[in-house]
Short mmCIF file of C-alpha atoms and ligand atoms in Angstrom, two decimals:
data_model
loop_
_atom_site.label_atom_id
_atom_site.label_comp_id
_atom_site.label_asym_id
_atom_site.label_seq_id
_atom_site.Cartn_x
_atom_site.Cartn_y
_atom_site.Cartn_z
CA UNK D 117 -259.54 -65.55 145.08
CA UNK D 118 -256.59 -64.95 147.31
CA UNK D 119 -257.03 -65.25 151.01
CA UNK D 120 -256.69 -61.47 151.40
CA UNK D 121 -259.58 -59.06 151.09
CA UNK D 122 -258.42 -55.99 149.19
CA UNK D 123 -259.97 -52.63 150.00
CA UNK D 124 -259.94 -49.33 148.23
CA UNK D 125 -260.72 -46.19 150.18
CA UNK D 126 -261.99 -43.30 148.07
CA UNK D 127 -261.48 -40.08 149.95
CA UNK D 128 -258.96 -39.41 152.73
CA UNK D 129 -260.74 -36.91 154.90
CA UNK D 130 -261.76 -37.48 158.52
CA UNK D 131 -263.53 -40.78 157.88
CA UNK D 132 -261.08 -42.20 155.31
CA UNK D 133 -258.18 -41.50 157.68
CA UNK D 134 -260.20 -42.98 160.54
CA UNK D 135 -260.66 -46.23 158.56
CA UNK D 136 -256.90 -46.53 157.92
CA UNK D 137 -256.18 -45.94 161.56
CA UNK D 138 -258.81 -48.50 162.67
CA UNK D 139 -257.35 -51.14 160.33
CA UNK D 140 -253.83 -50.46 161.63
CA UNK D 141 -254.98 -50.58 165.25
CA UNK D 142 -257.23 -53.62 165.08
CA UNK D 143 -255.63 -55.75 162.36
CA UNK D 144 -255.42 -58.87 164.52
CA UNK D 145 -258.99 -58.59 165.70
CA UNK D 146 -260.22 -58.19 162.13
CA UNK D 147 -258.30 -61.25 161.04
CA UNK D 148 -259.34 -63.41 163.99
CA UNK D 149 -263.00 -62.49 163.33
CA UNK D 150 -263.02 -62.91 159.56
CA UNK D 151 -260.32 -65.52 158.95
CA UNK D 152 -258.90 -63.25 156.23
CA UNK D 153 -256.21 -60.68 155.92
CA UNK D 154 -257.81 -57.32 155.29
CA UNK D 155 -255.54 -55.01 153.41
CA UNK D 156 -255.87 -51.62 151.81
CA UNK D 157 -254.44 -51.86 148.33
CA UNK D 158 -255.45 -48.51 146.91
CA UNK D 159 -256.63 -45.12 148.05
CA UNK D 160 -258.33 -42.62 145.76
CA UNK D 161 -257.07 -39.17 146.58
CA UNK D 162 -256.56 -36.00 144.59
CA UNK D 163 -253.64 -34.98 146.80
CA UNK D 164 -250.73 -37.37 147.31
CA UNK D 165 -250.06 -38.02 150.98
CA UNK D 166 -246.66 -38.87 152.38
CA UNK D 167 -248.04 -40.27 155.63
CA UNK D 168 -249.61 -43.30 153.90
CA UNK D 169 -248.00 -46.78 153.82
CA UNK D 170 -245.89 -46.87 150.60
CA UNK D 171 -247.33 -50.27 149.72
CA UNK D 172 -250.74 -48.60 149.20
CA UNK D 173 -251.24 -47.19 145.73
CA UNK D 174 -252.40 -43.58 145.79
CA UNK D 175 -254.44 -42.90 142.72
CA UNK D 176 -255.87 -39.58 141.68
CA UNK D 177 -258.06 -41.32 139.10
CA UNK D 178 -260.87 -42.42 141.42
CA UNK D 179 -262.86 -44.10 138.64
CA UNK D 180 -259.84 -46.32 137.88
CA UNK D 181 -259.54 -47.30 141.51
CA UNK D 182 -263.29 -48.05 141.70
CA UNK D 183 -262.87 -50.58 138.89
CA UNK D 184 -259.42 -51.89 139.73
CA UNK D 185 -258.72 -55.66 139.63
CA UNK D 186 -256.66 -55.02 142.72
CA UNK D 187 -259.77 -54.27 144.77
CA UNK D 188 -262.62 -56.41 146.21
CA UNK D 189 -264.53 -53.78 148.22
CA UNK D 190 -264.76 -50.05 147.45
CA UNK D 191 -265.21 -47.75 150.45
CA UNK D 192 -266.65 -44.38 149.36
CA UNK D 193 -266.03 -41.63 151.89
CA UNK D 194 -265.68 -38.67 149.51
CA UNK D 195 -269.08 -37.23 150.41
CA UNK D 196 -271.23 -35.10 148.07
CA UNK D 197 -273.62 -36.35 145.42
CA UNK D 198 -271.75 -35.95 142.10
CA UNK D 199 -268.35 -37.62 141.97
CA UNK D 200 -269.38 -39.97 144.81
CA UNK D 201 -272.33 -41.15 142.73
CA UNK D 202 -270.20 -41.66 139.61
CA UNK D 203 -267.60 -43.76 141.43
CA UNK D 204 -270.19 -45.87 143.23
CA UNK D 205 -272.09 -46.59 140.02
CA UNK D 206 -268.81 -47.41 138.28
CA UNK D 207 -267.73 -49.70 141.09
CA UNK D 208 -271.13 -51.51 140.98
CA UNK D 209 -270.92 -51.87 137.23
CA UNK D 210 -267.55 -53.52 137.70
CA UNK D 211 -268.91 -56.01 140.17
CA UNK D 212 -267.51 -54.45 143.35
CA UNK D 213 -269.30 -54.40 146.65
CA UNK D 214 -269.50 -50.89 148.04
CA UNK D 215 -269.46 -49.48 151.56
CA UNK D 216 -270.48 -45.84 151.92
CA UNK D 217 -271.03 -43.31 154.69
CA UNK D 218 -272.78 -40.99 152.28
CA UNK D 219 -276.27 -40.27 153.60
CA UNK D 220 -276.88 -37.34 151.27
CA UNK D 221 -276.17 -39.50 148.22
CA UNK D 222 -278.33 -42.38 149.40
CA UNK D 223 -281.17 -40.18 150.58
CA UNK D 224 -281.33 -38.47 147.19
CA UNK D 225 -280.32 -41.29 144.80
CA UNK D 226 -280.55 -44.47 146.87
CA UNK D 227 -283.55 -45.89 144.96
CA UNK D 228 -281.51 -45.82 141.77
CA UNK D 229 -278.25 -46.97 143.37
CA UNK D 230 -279.79 -49.89 145.21
CA UNK D 231 -281.67 -51.06 142.11
CA UNK D 232 -278.46 -50.87 140.09
CA UNK D 233 -276.60 -52.87 142.77
CA UNK D 234 -279.35 -55.54 142.77
CA UNK D 235 -279.11 -55.75 139.00
CA UNK D 236 -275.38 -56.39 139.28
CA UNK D 237 -275.66 -58.76 142.27
CA UNK D 238 -273.52 -56.64 144.59
CA UNK D 239 -274.22 -54.96 147.90
CA UNK D 240 -274.10 -51.32 148.86
CA UNK D 241 -273.66 -51.24 152.63
CA UNK D 242 -274.37 -48.05 154.51
CA UNK D 243 -274.23 -48.51 158.27
CA UNK D 244 -271.96 -45.46 158.59
CA UNK D 245 -274.51 -43.19 156.84
CA UNK D 246 -276.81 -43.03 159.88
CA UNK D 247 -276.00 -42.20 163.52
CA UNK D 248 -272.22 -42.70 163.27
CA UNK D 249 -271.04 -45.69 165.25
CA UNK D 250 -274.46 -46.87 166.41
CA UNK D 251 -275.36 -50.07 164.50
CA UNK D 252 -278.90 -48.83 163.87
CA UNK D 253 -279.11 -49.99 160.25
CA UNK D 254 -278.19 -53.51 161.26
CA UNK D 255 -280.60 -53.40 164.17
CA UNK D 256 -283.52 -52.25 162.04
CA UNK D 257 -282.77 -54.38 159.00
CA UNK D 258 -282.00 -57.56 160.94
CA UNK D 259 -282.60 -57.55 164.68
CA UNK D 260 -286.07 -55.99 164.47
CA UNK D 261 -287.02 -57.86 161.27
CA UNK D 262 -289.93 -59.63 162.96
CA UNK D 263 -291.51 -56.41 164.30
CA UNK D 264 -293.94 -53.92 162.90
CA UNK D 265 -292.42 -50.52 163.50
CA UNK D 266 -294.91 -47.90 164.63
CA UNK D 267 -292.61 -44.95 165.07
CA UNK D 268 -289.07 -43.90 165.72
CA UNK D 269 -287.57 -40.76 167.13
CA UNK D 270 -283.90 -39.94 167.07
CA UNK D 271 -281.15 -37.52 167.76
CA UNK D 272 -279.38 -38.18 164.52
CA UNK D 273 -277.01 -35.24 164.08
CA UNK D 274 -274.01 -35.17 166.41
CA UNK D 275 -273.00 -31.61 165.59
CA UNK D 276 -276.46 -30.24 166.38
CA UNK D 277 -276.73 -32.14 169.65
CA UNK D 278 -273.22 -30.99 170.62
CA UNK D 279 -274.19 -27.37 169.95
CA UNK D 280 -277.50 -27.59 171.84
CA UNK D 281 -275.85 -29.28 174.84
CA UNK D 282 -272.98 -26.77 175.11
CA UNK D 283 -275.37 -23.82 174.77
CA UNK D 284 -277.68 -25.14 177.46
CA UNK D 285 -275.02 -26.36 179.95
CA UNK D 286 -272.37 -23.69 179.51
CA UNK D 287 -274.21 -20.80 177.89
CA UNK D 288 -271.68 -20.85 175.03
CA UNK D 289 -272.47 -18.87 171.86
CA UNK D 290 -273.72 -20.88 168.88
CA UNK D 291 -270.86 -19.87 166.53
CA UNK D 292 -268.12 -20.89 168.98
CA UNK D 293 -269.54 -24.33 169.53
CA UNK D 294 -270.04 -24.90 165.84
CA UNK D 295 -266.38 -23.98 165.18
CA UNK D 296 -265.35 -26.54 167.79
CA UNK D 297 -267.59 -29.22 166.23
CA UNK D 298 -265.84 -28.52 162.88
CA UNK D 299 -262.39 -28.86 164.49
CA UNK D 300 -263.41 -32.14 166.09
CA UNK D 301 -264.41 -33.52 162.67
CA UNK D 302 -268.13 -33.78 163.54
CA UNK D 303 -269.62 -31.29 161.09
CA UNK D 304 -270.42 -31.74 157.38
CA UNK D 305 -268.27 -30.00 154.77
CA UNK D 306 -271.12 -27.50 154.62
CA UNK D 307 -272.21 -27.15 158.28
CA UNK D 308 -275.53 -25.63 157.32
CA UNK D 309 -276.49 -29.24 156.58
CA UNK D 310 -276.06 -29.91 160.33
CA UNK D 311 -277.65 -26.86 161.82
CA UNK D 312 -280.55 -26.58 159.33
CA UNK D 313 -281.51 -30.24 159.82
CA UNK D 314 -280.72 -31.37 156.27
CA UNK D 315 -278.19 -33.98 157.42
CA UNK D 316 -280.72 -35.33 159.91
CA UNK D 317 -283.40 -35.36 157.15
CA UNK D 318 -281.08 -37.46 154.94
CA UNK D 319 -280.66 -39.95 157.78
CA UNK D 320 -284.38 -39.94 158.62
CA UNK D 321 -285.27 -40.75 155.01
CA UNK D 322 -283.06 -43.85 155.22
CA UNK D 323 -284.40 -44.91 158.63
CA UNK D 324 -287.98 -44.46 157.55
CA UNK D 325 -287.54 -46.55 154.44
CA UNK D 326 -286.15 -49.50 156.36
CA UNK D 327 -288.71 -49.03 159.16
CA UNK D 328 -291.82 -48.96 156.93
CA UNK D 329 -290.72 -50.54 153.67
CA UNK D 330 -291.23 -47.43 151.60
CA UNK D 331 -289.02 -45.99 148.85
CA UNK D 332 -286.58 -43.27 149.83
CA UNK D 333 -288.36 -39.94 149.81
CA UNK D 334 -285.99 -37.30 151.16
CA UNK D 335 -287.86 -34.57 149.29
CA UNK D 336 -290.94 -35.14 151.46
CA UNK D 337 -289.19 -34.82 154.84
CA UNK D 338 -290.38 -31.73 156.72
CA UNK D 339 -287.24 -30.03 158.01
CA UNK D 340 -286.53 -27.34 160.58
CA UNK D 341 -283.08 -26.63 162.03
CA UNK D 342 -281.79 -25.31 165.36
CA UNK D 343 -280.71 -21.82 164.34
CA UNK D 344 -283.95 -20.20 165.61
CA UNK D 345 -283.76 -21.74 169.12
CA UNK D 346 -283.12 -19.11 171.80
CA UNK D 347 -281.77 -19.57 175.34
CA UNK D 348 -285.03 -18.01 176.49
CA UNK D 349 -287.07 -20.95 175.10
CA UNK D 350 -284.54 -23.48 176.36
CA UNK D 351 -285.00 -22.03 179.89
CA UNK D 352 -288.80 -21.80 179.76
CA UNK D 353 -288.93 -25.42 178.56
CA UNK D 354 -286.70 -26.51 181.46
CA UNK D 355 -288.89 -24.63 183.92
CA UNK D 356 -291.88 -26.59 182.70
CA UNK D 357 -290.06 -29.97 183.01
CA UNK D 358 -289.07 -30.33 179.31
CA UNK D 359 -285.86 -30.19 177.31
CA UNK D 360 -285.47 -29.03 173.75
CA UNK D 361 -283.75 -31.59 171.49
CA UNK D 362 -283.33 -31.64 167.74
CA UNK D 363 -285.12 -34.78 166.70
CA UNK D 364 -286.08 -36.71 163.62
CA UNK D 365 -289.46 -38.48 163.69
CA UNK D 366 -290.87 -41.18 161.41
CA UNK D 367 -294.39 -42.02 162.49
CA UNK D 368 -297.00 -44.34 160.98
CA UNK D 369 -300.49 -42.85 161.32
CA UNK D 370 -303.46 -45.09 160.80
CA UNK D 371 -305.82 -42.11 160.41
CA UNK D 372 -309.25 -41.50 161.91
CA UNK D 373 -312.16 -39.19 161.19
CA UNK D 374 -310.07 -36.06 161.84
CA UNK D 375 -306.59 -37.05 160.70
CA UNK D 376 -305.24 -38.60 157.53
CA UNK D 377 -303.55 -42.01 157.22
CA UNK D 378 -299.94 -42.01 156.11
CA UNK D 379 -296.41 -41.48 157.34
CA UNK D 380 -295.01 -38.43 159.01
CA UNK D 381 -291.38 -37.67 158.26
CA UNK D 382 -290.19 -34.64 160.16
CA UNK D 383 -287.03 -33.11 161.64
CA UNK D 384 -287.47 -30.25 164.09
CA UNK D 385 -286.57 -28.96 167.55
CA UNK D 386 -288.86 -30.69 170.03
CA UNK D 387 -289.69 -30.36 173.71
CA UNK D 388 -289.48 -33.75 175.32
CA UNK D 389 -289.85 -34.64 179.06
CA UNK D 390 -286.61 -33.98 180.97
CA UNK D 391 -286.71 -37.47 182.40
CA UNK D 392 -286.95 -39.17 178.99
CA UNK D 393 -283.78 -41.08 178.14
CA UNK D 394 -283.46 -39.16 174.89
CA UNK D 395 -283.46 -35.91 176.84
CA UNK D 396 -280.27 -37.00 178.56
CA UNK D 397 -278.33 -37.91 175.45
CA UNK D 398 -275.77 -35.13 175.26
CA UNK D 399 -272.78 -33.83 173.33
CA UNK D 400 -271.96 -35.64 170.09
CA UNK D 401 -273.97 -38.70 171.14
CA UNK D 402 -276.84 -39.79 168.91
CA UNK D 403 -279.74 -42.01 170.00
CA UNK D 404 -282.62 -43.65 168.23
CA UNK D 405 -285.74 -44.70 170.07
CA UNK D 406 -287.79 -47.32 168.14
CA UNK D 407 -291.32 -48.28 169.07
CA UNK D 408 -292.21 -51.60 167.51
CA UNK D 409 -294.72 -54.35 167.91
CA UNK D 410 -294.48 -56.68 169.77
CA UNK D 411 -291.06 -55.66 171.14
CA UNK D 412 -292.07 -52.21 172.49
CA UNK D 413 -289.58 -49.36 172.92
CA UNK D 414 -285.85 -49.92 172.44
CA UNK D 415 -283.12 -47.27 172.53
CA UNK D 416 -279.80 -47.31 170.71
CA UNK D 417 -277.19 -44.79 171.75
CA UNK D 418 -273.57 -43.90 170.99
CA UNK D 419 -271.23 -41.47 169.26
CA UNK D 420 -272.99 -40.10 166.19
CA UNK D 421 -270.05 -38.45 164.44
CA UNK D 422 -266.28 -38.35 164.36
CA UNK D 423 -263.52 -40.43 162.84
CA UNK D 424 -263.52 -43.44 165.20
CA UNK D 425 -267.28 -43.87 165.43
CA UNK D 426 -267.77 -43.63 161.65
CA UNK D 427 -264.83 -45.88 160.87
CA UNK D 428 -266.27 -48.47 163.22
CA UNK D 429 -269.53 -48.55 161.23
CA UNK D 430 -267.67 -48.63 157.87
CA UNK D 431 -265.59 -51.57 158.97
CA UNK D 432 -268.59 -53.46 160.37
CA UNK D 433 -269.99 -53.35 156.86
CA UNK D 434 -266.63 -54.47 155.44
CA UNK D 435 -266.66 -57.46 157.81
CA UNK D 436 -270.14 -58.48 156.58
CA UNK D 437 -268.98 -58.24 153.02
CA UNK D 438 -265.87 -60.28 153.75
CA UNK D 439 -268.28 -63.13 154.54
CA UNK D 440 -270.17 -62.51 151.31
CA UNK D 441 -266.92 -62.72 149.37
CA UNK D 442 -266.02 -65.85 151.25
CA UNK D 443 -269.18 -67.73 150.29
CA UNK D 444 -269.07 -70.34 147.55
CA UNK D 445 -270.89 -68.15 145.10
CA UNK D 446 -270.91 -64.50 145.94
CA UNK D 447 -273.46 -63.86 143.18
CA UNK D 448 -276.01 -66.07 144.84
CA UNK D 449 -277.42 -63.83 147.55
CA UNK D 450 -279.41 -66.68 149.04
CA UNK D 451 -276.32 -68.62 150.05
CA UNK D 452 -274.11 -65.97 151.47
CA UNK D 453 -275.63 -65.04 154.79
CA UNK D 454 -275.89 -61.40 153.76
CA UNK D 455 -279.02 -61.35 151.80
CA UNK D 456 -281.02 -58.74 153.62
CA UNK D 457 -282.55 -56.40 150.96
CA UNK D 458 -280.99 -52.93 150.93
CA UNK D 459 -284.05 -51.30 152.44
CA UNK D 460 -284.91 -54.37 154.54
CA UNK D 461 -288.03 -55.19 152.49
CA UNK D 462 -288.07 -57.04 149.19
CA UNK D 463 -287.92 -54.30 146.49
CA UNK D 464 -291.17 -55.50 144.83
CA UNK D 465 -292.90 -55.26 148.22
CA UNK D 466 -292.13 -51.62 148.92
CA UNK D 467 -295.33 -49.79 149.75
CA UNK D 468 -296.83 -46.58 148.36
CA UNK D 469 -298.19 -45.36 151.72
CA UNK D 470 -298.41 -41.58 151.37
CA UNK D 471 -296.09 -39.23 153.20
CA UNK D 472 -298.22 -36.69 155.04
CA UNK D 473 -297.83 -32.97 154.34
CA UNK D 474 -296.77 -30.71 157.23
CA UNK D 475 -300.30 -29.40 157.82
CA UNK D 476 -301.58 -33.00 158.19
CA UNK D 477 -299.09 -33.88 160.95
CA UNK D 478 -300.06 -34.19 164.62
CA UNK D 479 -297.86 -32.96 167.50
CA UNK D 480 -298.11 -31.14 170.81
CA UNK D 481 -296.89 -27.56 170.89
CA UNK D 482 -294.99 -25.07 172.99
CA UNK D 483 -296.21 -21.53 172.22
CA UNK D 484 -294.56 -18.30 173.32
CA UNK D 485 -297.00 -15.41 172.94
CA UNK D 486 -296.02 -11.82 173.61
CA UNK D 487 -298.92 -9.72 174.84
CA UNK D 488 -299.65 -6.41 176.59
CA UNK D 489 -300.47 -6.81 180.25
CA UNK D 490 -304.21 -6.00 179.76
CA UNK D 491 -307.23 -7.64 181.37
CA UNK D 492 -308.70 -10.40 179.24
CA UNK D 493 -305.65 -11.09 177.06
CA UNK D 494 -305.13 -14.59 178.40
CA UNK D 495 -308.88 -15.26 178.07
CA UNK D 496 -308.76 -14.20 174.42
CA UNK D 497 -305.85 -16.54 173.68
CA UNK D 498 -307.32 -19.53 175.51
CA UNK D 499 -310.71 -18.98 173.84
CA UNK D 500 -309.12 -19.09 170.37
CA UNK D 501 -307.32 -22.31 171.29
CA UNK D 502 -310.41 -23.91 172.76
CA UNK D 503 -312.58 -22.87 169.73
CA UNK D 504 -310.01 -24.73 167.58
CA UNK D 505 -310.42 -27.83 169.76
CA UNK D 506 -306.84 -27.42 171.10
CA UNK D 507 -306.36 -28.77 174.61
CA UNK D 508 -304.05 -26.67 176.81
CA UNK D 509 -301.78 -28.76 179.03
CA UNK D 510 -299.88 -26.02 180.91
CA UNK D 511 -299.59 -22.23 181.03
CA UNK D 512 -296.75 -20.14 182.45
CA UNK D 513 -296.77 -16.37 182.86
CA UNK D 514 -294.39 -14.41 185.04
CA UNK D 515 -295.65 -11.29 186.84
CA UNK D 516 -295.93 -8.63 184.13
CA UNK D 517 -296.92 -5.53 186.10
CA UNK D 518 -293.36 -4.08 186.10
CA UNK D 519 -292.59 -4.35 182.41
CA UNK D 520 -296.12 -4.12 180.98
CA UNK D 521 -295.44 -6.99 178.58
CA UNK D 522 -294.30 -10.49 179.18
CA UNK D 523 -294.36 -13.80 177.29
CA UNK D 524 -297.13 -16.22 178.02
CA UNK D 525 -295.95 -19.80 177.55
CA UNK D 526 -298.57 -22.41 176.62
CA UNK D 527 -298.12 -26.14 176.19
CA UNK D 528 -300.77 -28.03 174.25
CA UNK D 529 -301.75 -31.64 173.80
CA UNK D 530 -301.32 -33.06 170.27
CA UNK D 531 -303.21 -31.24 167.54
CA UNK D 532 -303.28 -31.40 163.74
CA UNK D 533 -300.95 -28.73 162.43
CA UNK D 534 -303.55 -27.09 160.16
CA UNK D 535 -305.71 -26.44 163.27
CA UNK D 536 -302.76 -24.89 165.06
CA UNK D 537 -301.90 -22.74 162.03
CA UNK D 538 -305.44 -21.26 162.06
CA UNK D 539 -305.38 -20.66 165.80
CA UNK D 540 -301.99 -18.90 165.65
CA UNK D 541 -303.23 -16.73 162.76
CA UNK D 542 -306.13 -15.62 164.96
CA UNK D 543 -303.95 -15.02 168.02
CA UNK D 544 -301.55 -12.89 166.01
CA UNK D 545 -304.49 -10.72 164.87
CA UNK D 546 -305.47 -9.76 168.45
CA UNK D 547 -304.48 -6.13 169.00
CA UNK D 548 -303.02 -7.01 172.39
CA UNK D 549 -300.42 -9.27 170.80
CA UNK D 550 -297.09 -7.55 170.24
CA UNK D 551 -295.07 -10.06 168.27
CA UNK D 552 -295.21 -13.24 166.14
CA UNK D 553 -296.05 -16.36 168.09
CA UNK D 554 -293.03 -18.65 168.62
CA UNK D 555 -293.94 -22.31 168.24
CA UNK D 556 -291.87 -25.41 168.95
CA UNK D 557 -293.29 -28.90 168.72
CA UNK D 558 -293.67 -31.09 171.83
CA UNK D 559 -293.72 -34.85 172.13
CA UNK D 560 -294.17 -36.98 175.24
CA UNK D 561 -292.47 -39.95 173.46
CA UNK D 562 -295.10 -42.27 174.90
N1 LIG C 58 -272.18 -34.15 160.47
C1 LIG C 58 -272.71 -35.39 160.89
C2 LIG C 58 -273.18 -35.19 162.34
C3 LIG C 58 -271.68 -36.44 160.78
O1 LIG C 58 -272.77 -34.23 163.00
O2 LIG C 58 -273.91 -36.00 162.82
C4 LIG C 58 -272.18 -37.83 161.01
O3 LIG C 58 -273.11 -38.19 160.04
#
């Protein structure tokens, strides 16, 4: 092996270009840290670019680049789940280590890809797939390896957090802020992935697997986006001391007489206390709060999207792999210092703990109920909640005598979702109720 590490970058969008810039900017640092020259030998791109170093081969045949003898590590930043999967499988088959930022691909096909990589004694590194530049995969796979993780909660989509922050702080319209997030290179190629929570659900599936040692199960993540959040609810939440954030939760439930044992995987807007650190993570920043035993709560925060942040995570993986390639026998994963299993747990030890269905999950709630200003309305609503065993934590109602109808805002303590569904059904049947009940989940993060 020559002293140089040869990289191929497949895809020259925001992230691919960011990786090239990072390598150009920090070449000396990379060499001083790794003891090797790190050079890009090939890029896989459908469109020839004249702003690329002429020493770098530009190849429109991405499969050829993925298998090229001129390449040690393949960086996949094409995105999507079709061509990206083909090139990664081809690279693995040809003995290449892979670095990818592709959360959609890993969330949907990671079980197959990681097994294939293990079979071929190569690594598929994916720090850049979750929370941009925050080294959360390394933290959870390595730094927290001695802990039992009870739950984690995270702001794991930069675009969504940027939109929610700008709407709340500046009253800007949703569409304007989304267009800006696209210009800044934060949003997915299809931004509905960001605003409907799908991107966050991809990342949550990965985080949950390495937290609990379960196979990837993206199809079981309950997912709600931010498109239904109104400024009215944002303001009522603030008035009650809460802030609405779009969060992903992975929670281990031990179960008791009333609730089932299993794992909750859910992405949804959530009221959290205004003074919680997560409530103050704004703009494109992501943050992941991990509650583990015996460590307790730790919070990891940083830019969750954008060229620089993502390139930083891609190259951190490359630096790890440089050490793997530098070991005496890169096929012997026990000697190379980079032998953490892909999902942190030994594949044979992955557990079949069930993922709970939405109606089995437990959260607090914010309810906005529209009712006529008649005597006894509030009593009817609170009776239905108390009959369902739902504990009310706060109620807010503005004077209604001028308009005849006004929302009643109710905050509840945690309740099993099926109980809340039944209670809401009954409330909506009251003839004093004028509209559907708006519900947003609430979590004290304690
Ligand atoms: N679209 C993603 C986000 C990019 O906004 O978080 C980083 O994964």
